[in-house]
Tab-separated table of C-alpha atoms in Angstrom:
chain	number	residue	atom	x	y	z
A	22	MET	CA	0.000	0.000	0.000
A	23	VAL	CA	1.293	3.482	-0.922
A	24	PHE	CA	0.569	4.881	2.556
A	25	LEU	CA	2.687	2.253	4.309
A	26	GLU	CA	5.505	2.865	1.832
A	27	PHE	CA	5.228	6.572	2.619
A	28	LEU	CA	5.664	5.871	6.338
A	29	ARG	CA	8.753	3.760	5.743
A	30	SER	CA	10.453	6.228	3.413
A	31	SER	CA	9.524	9.571	4.988
A	32	ASP	CA	10.692	11.253	8.172
A	33	GLU	CA	7.548	13.399	8.275
A	34	ASN	CA	4.208	12.355	9.712
A	35	PRO	CA	1.233	12.538	7.328
A	36	ASN	CA	-1.417	15.187	7.981
A	37	GLU	CA	-5.153	14.646	8.447
A	38	TYR	CA	-5.880	14.882	4.714
A	39	ILE	CA	-3.383	12.162	3.807
A	40	LEU	CA	-4.706	9.949	6.598
A	41	ALA	CA	-8.327	10.434	5.490
A	42	SER	CA	-7.341	9.627	1.892
A	43	ALA	CA	-5.511	6.478	3.008
A	44	ILE	CA	-8.553	5.282	4.958
A	45	ARG	CA	-10.845	5.959	1.987
A	46	ALA	CA	-8.487	3.916	-0.215
A	47	CYS	CA	-8.745	0.999	2.239
A	48	THR	CA	-12.538	1.332	2.135
A	49	GLN	CA	-12.628	1.199	-1.667
A	50	LEU	CA	-10.193	-1.722	-1.843
A	51	GLY	CA	-11.819	-3.648	0.997
A	52	GLY	CA	-8.522	-3.747	2.866
A	53	GLY	CA	-9.665	-4.563	6.396
A	54	GLY	CA	-6.208	-5.374	7.737
A	55	GLN	CA	-4.563	-2.346	6.149
A	56	GLY	CA	-7.370	-0.110	7.362
A	57	ALA	CA	-6.818	-1.347	10.914
A	58	GLN	CA	-3.106	-0.535	10.557
A	59	VAL	CA	-3.899	3.002	9.437
A	60	HIS	CA	-6.331	3.320	12.356
A	61	GLY	CA	-3.554	2.252	14.721
A	62	PHE	CA	-1.333	4.974	13.290
A	63	VAL	CA	-4.174	7.489	13.683
A	64	VAL	CA	-4.488	6.621	17.377
A	65	LYS	CA	-0.732	6.809	17.910
A	66	THR	CA	-0.435	10.235	16.270
A	67	GLY	CA	-3.480	11.758	17.991
A	68	PHE	CA	-5.709	12.297	14.942
A	69	CYS	CA	-8.695	10.370	16.363
A	70	GLN	CA	-10.687	13.535	17.031
A	71	ASP	CA	-10.086	15.073	13.624
A	72	VAL	CA	-13.454	15.202	11.872
A	73	TYR	CA	-12.084	14.312	8.405
A	74	VAL	CA	-10.132	11.316	9.679
A	75	GLY	CA	-12.890	10.231	12.057
A	76	THR	CA	-15.593	10.358	9.394
A	77	SER	CA	-13.413	8.294	7.050
A	78	LEU	CA	-12.929	5.713	9.818
A	79	ILE	CA	-16.684	5.546	10.444
A	80	ASP	CA	-17.284	4.923	6.742
A	81	PHE	CA	-14.514	2.312	6.609
A	82	TYR	CA	-15.850	0.264	9.516
A	83	ALA	CA	-19.496	0.649	8.471
A	84	LYS	CA	-18.772	-0.668	4.977
A	85	ASN	CA	-16.811	-3.552	6.488
A	86	GLY	CA	-19.798	-4.450	8.670
A	87	ASP	CA	-18.211	-3.484	12.000
A	88	MET	CA	-20.746	-1.018	13.395
A	89	ASP	CA	-19.342	-1.268	16.926
A	90	GLU	CA	-15.986	0.151	15.788
A	91	ALA	CA	-17.812	2.686	13.613
A	92	ARG	CA	-19.810	3.862	16.631
A	93	MET	CA	-16.672	4.125	18.776
A	94	ALA	CA	-15.034	6.298	16.121
A	95	PHE	CA	-18.191	8.427	15.949
A	96	ASP	CA	-18.482	8.855	19.718
A	97	GLY	CA	-14.824	9.866	19.893
A	98	LEU	CA	-15.406	12.942	17.718
A	99	VAL	CA	-16.038	16.281	19.390
A	100	GLU	CA	-17.023	17.978	16.117
A	101	LYS	CA	-19.458	16.207	13.804
A	102	THR	CA	-20.420	17.465	10.346
A	103	ALA	CA	-23.510	16.617	8.283
A	104	VAL	CA	-21.377	14.048	6.440
A	105	THR	CA	-20.371	12.451	9.758
A	106	TRP	CA	-23.989	12.073	10.855
A	107	THR	CA	-25.038	10.814	7.419
A	108	THR	CA	-22.296	8.185	7.440
A	109	ILE	CA	-23.137	6.738	10.860
A	110	ILE	CA	-26.919	6.832	10.329
A	111	THR	CA	-26.730	5.274	6.852
A	112	GLY	CA	-24.330	2.632	8.154
A	113	HIS	CA	-26.800	1.556	10.822
A	114	VAL	CA	-29.678	1.437	8.324
A	115	LYS	CA	-27.704	-0.725	5.884
A	116	SER	CA	-26.578	-3.070	8.669
A	117	GLY	CA	-30.170	-3.669	9.748
A	118	ARG	CA	-30.019	-1.515	12.889
A	119	SER	CA	-32.900	0.735	11.950
A	120	GLU	CA	-33.934	1.538	15.527
A	121	VAL	CA	-30.446	2.803	16.361
A	122	SER	CA	-30.431	4.967	13.227
A	123	LEU	CA	-33.645	6.660	14.404
A	124	GLN	CA	-32.117	7.285	17.835
A	125	LEU	CA	-29.102	8.878	16.159
A	126	PHE	CA	-31.366	11.037	14.008
A	127	ASN	CA	-33.074	12.370	17.132
A	128	GLN	CA	-29.643	13.145	18.613
A	129	MET	CA	-28.677	14.954	15.424
A	130	ARG	CA	-31.764	17.155	15.642
A	131	GLU	CA	-30.541	18.402	19.033
A	132	THR	CA	-27.329	19.736	17.471
A	133	HIS	CA	-26.694	22.703	15.188
A	134	VAL	CA	-26.223	20.367	12.185
A	135	ALA	CA	-29.276	20.266	9.908
A	136	PRO	CA	-30.124	16.850	8.388
A	137	ASP	CA	-29.584	16.808	4.626
A	138	LYS	CA	-31.439	14.799	1.994
A	139	TYR	CA	-29.179	11.782	2.514
A	140	VAL	CA	-29.897	11.596	6.249
A	141	LEU	CA	-33.618	12.132	5.690
A	142	SER	CA	-33.726	9.406	3.031
A	143	SER	CA	-31.865	7.001	5.338
A	144	VAL	CA	-34.102	7.517	8.369
A	145	MET	CA	-37.246	7.268	6.244
A	146	SER	CA	-35.901	3.982	4.855
A	147	ALA	CA	-35.449	2.836	8.456
A	148	CYS	CA	-39.075	3.705	9.229
A	149	SER	CA	-40.166	1.801	6.104
A	150	THR	CA	-38.225	-1.276	7.204
A	151	LEU	CA	-39.771	-1.150	10.676
A	152	GLU	CA	-43.191	-0.102	9.321
A	153	PHE	CA	-42.952	2.579	12.005
A	154	LEU	CA	-45.814	4.809	10.865
A	155	GLU	CA	-45.763	7.308	13.732
A	156	GLY	CA	-41.987	7.811	13.511
A	157	GLY	CA	-42.128	8.348	9.764
A	158	LYS	CA	-44.971	10.836	10.115
A	159	GLN	CA	-42.943	12.792	12.679
A	160	ILE	CA	-39.964	12.970	10.317
A	161	HIS	CA	-42.271	14.003	7.465
A	162	ALA	CA	-43.674	16.777	9.681
A	163	TYR	CA	-40.129	17.853	10.539
A	164	VAL	CA	-39.292	18.115	6.837
A	165	LEU	CA	-42.393	20.251	6.222
A	166	ARG	CA	-41.639	22.517	9.205
A	167	ARG	CA	-38.234	23.320	7.754
A	168	GLY	CA	-40.051	25.128	4.970
A	169	THR	CA	-37.472	24.228	2.342
A	170	GLU	CA	-38.154	22.529	-0.972
A	171	ILE	CA	-38.171	18.760	-0.572
A	172	ASP	CA	-35.720	16.948	-2.838
A	173	VAL	CA	-37.336	14.377	-5.128
A	174	SER	CA	-35.170	11.616	-3.621
A	175	VAL	CA	-36.665	12.338	-0.182
A	176	THR	CA	-40.192	12.429	-1.617
A	177	ASN	CA	-39.623	9.072	-3.312
A	178	VAL	CA	-38.636	7.548	0.036
A	179	LEU	CA	-41.718	9.109	1.650
A	180	ILE	CA	-43.909	7.551	-1.064
A	181	ASP	CA	-42.297	4.172	-0.404
A	182	PHE	CA	-42.742	4.591	3.367
A	183	TYR	CA	-46.447	5.390	3.252
A	184	ALA	CA	-47.112	2.616	0.724
A	185	LYS	CA	-45.342	0.041	2.903
A	186	CYS	CA	-47.395	1.215	5.894
A	187	GLY	CA	-50.600	0.697	3.893
A	188	LYS	CA	-51.308	4.419	3.437
A	189	VAL	CA	-51.650	4.204	-0.341
A	190	ASN	CA	-53.759	7.343	-0.753
A	191	THR	CA	-51.176	9.407	1.143
A	192	ALA	CA	-48.442	7.936	-1.044
A	193	ARG	CA	-50.408	8.817	-4.188
A	194	ASN	CA	-51.045	12.382	-2.966
A	195	LEU	CA	-47.313	12.854	-2.463
A	196	PHE	CA	-46.621	11.424	-5.918
A	197	ASP	CA	-49.151	13.761	-7.542
A	198	LYS	CA	-47.544	16.802	-5.893
A	199	VAL	CA	-44.076	16.057	-7.296
A	200	VAL	CA	-43.500	18.544	-10.105
A	201	PHE	CA	-40.331	16.969	-11.484
A	202	LYS	CA	-40.860	13.220	-11.193
A	203	ASN	CA	-38.149	10.737	-12.114
A	204	ILE	CA	-38.357	7.056	-13.046
A	205	ILE	CA	-37.924	6.097	-9.378
A	206	SER	CA	-41.003	8.165	-8.482
A	207	TRP	CA	-43.080	6.192	-10.972
A	208	THR	CA	-41.743	2.748	-10.097
A	209	THR	CA	-42.086	3.416	-6.361
A	210	ILE	CA	-45.776	4.333	-6.514
A	211	ILE	CA	-46.503	1.476	-8.936
A	212	ALA	CA	-44.745	-0.987	-6.619
A	213	GLY	CA	-46.686	0.517	-3.701
A	214	TYR	CA	-49.973	-0.131	-5.464
A	215	MET	CA	-48.870	-3.667	-6.231
A	216	GLN	CA	-47.793	-4.370	-2.618
A	217	ASN	CA	-51.223	-3.305	-1.398
A	218	SER	CA	-53.163	-5.287	-4.046
A	219	PHE	CA	-54.287	-2.207	-5.990
A	220	ASN	CA	-53.716	-4.191	-9.184
A	221	LEU	CA	-55.806	-2.151	-11.586
A	222	GLU	CA	-54.396	1.158	-10.338
A	223	ALA	CA	-50.858	-0.176	-10.790
A	224	THR	CA	-51.408	-1.210	-14.397
A	225	VAL	CA	-53.277	1.997	-15.300
A	226	LEU	CA	-50.449	4.092	-13.867
A	227	PHE	CA	-47.910	2.000	-15.756
A	228	SER	CA	-49.740	2.711	-19.005
A	229	GLU	CA	-49.848	6.418	-18.177
A	230	MET	CA	-46.116	6.407	-17.494
A	231	ALA	CA	-45.405	4.788	-20.862
A	232	LYS	CA	-47.686	7.235	-22.717
A	233	LEU	CA	-45.814	10.176	-21.177
A	234	GLY	CA	-42.581	8.875	-22.665
A	235	TRP	CA	-40.985	7.362	-19.580
A	236	LYS	CA	-39.064	4.152	-20.183
A	237	PRO	CA	-39.900	1.691	-17.385
A	238	ASP	CA	-37.044	-0.539	-16.294
A	239	GLY	CA	-37.192	-4.293	-15.736
A	240	PHE	CA	-38.239	-3.845	-12.106
A	241	ALA	CA	-41.276	-1.756	-13.050
A	242	CYS	CA	-42.355	-4.182	-15.766
A	243	ALA	CA	-41.986	-7.188	-13.460
A	244	SER	CA	-43.904	-5.445	-10.660
A	245	VAL	CA	-46.842	-4.597	-12.878
A	246	LEU	CA	-46.996	-7.987	-14.574
A	247	THR	CA	-47.130	-9.559	-11.101
A	248	SER	CA	-50.121	-7.320	-10.362
A	249	CYS	CA	-52.105	-8.530	-13.363
A	250	GLY	CA	-53.485	-11.698	-11.807
A	251	SER	CA	-57.026	-10.390	-11.516
A	252	LEU	CA	-59.415	-10.619	-14.466
A	253	GLU	CA	-60.066	-6.861	-14.593
A	254	ALA	CA	-56.351	-6.168	-14.928
A	255	LEU	CA	-55.735	-8.867	-17.522
A	256	GLU	CA	-56.079	-6.603	-20.564
A	257	ASN	CA	-53.726	-4.036	-19.050
A	258	GLY	CA	-51.360	-6.891	-18.314
A	259	ARG	CA	-51.333	-7.837	-21.993
A	260	GLN	CA	-50.503	-4.221	-22.862
A	261	VAL	CA	-47.632	-4.195	-20.379
A	262	TYR	CA	-46.330	-7.477	-21.751
A	263	ALA	CA	-46.494	-6.111	-25.312
A	264	TYR	CA	-44.649	-2.992	-24.185
A	265	THR	CA	-41.971	-5.107	-22.498
A	266	ILE	CA	-41.414	-7.195	-25.640
A	267	LYS	CA	-41.245	-4.052	-27.784
A	268	ALA	CA	-38.781	-2.370	-25.431
A	269	THR	CA	-36.617	-5.502	-25.315
A	270	LEU	CA	-36.519	-5.706	-29.126
A	271	SER	CA	-35.620	-2.007	-29.371
A	272	MET	CA	-32.767	-2.466	-26.907
A	273	THR	CA	-31.550	-5.522	-28.834
A	274	ILE	CA	-31.557	-3.604	-32.132
A	275	LEU	CA	-29.705	-0.669	-30.533
């Protein structure tokens, strides 16, 4: 590793930026052992409380599945940026510790650091996983109280959350209010309809999406075709199947 070669050949100690870069390299390469060596050097040289180094360590351990070490690195930081909070909260969500991620979000709200779209998306995903309706509604209310424009990625997660909690009408209202929808917006609401057995609504919305020029991906097509088991949705199912075949042929020709 270049960092270890640097230590052997140089009389100078690396600064916080070099250390953070070295840790990020270990994260990208999946070098658990080398990352631990860099962490040992960080401890020895007193950089544990540096926010750049600490955040890189949190990310390294989280992506290697060691949330206990990630939490220790997080707790050791005096200063925490929005990126620091995002990293630890997202790490807990991805490791299946959704309840802890919500606790961390509440701690974050007590600081001067405002949650960004990445944090909000992560905690809403946690609420979706837990089907924690009241918690998700509180976070939604918090987002609205901020009075800032909601990013489409956050709205998409909100749509998914309400659909998974069985609040399909709320999910649809959110979808309808999105001015600049993306393909994820469409596939999320369609999947939400499908999950709640709104088969006809799912296929009708799929057809509307196609007519507006959106190009549904394989996930959207599979979701809608799964929804077409009922007799009333059968004709729409045939249309979706025809669209899928046509799209596949077009992709093959291209």
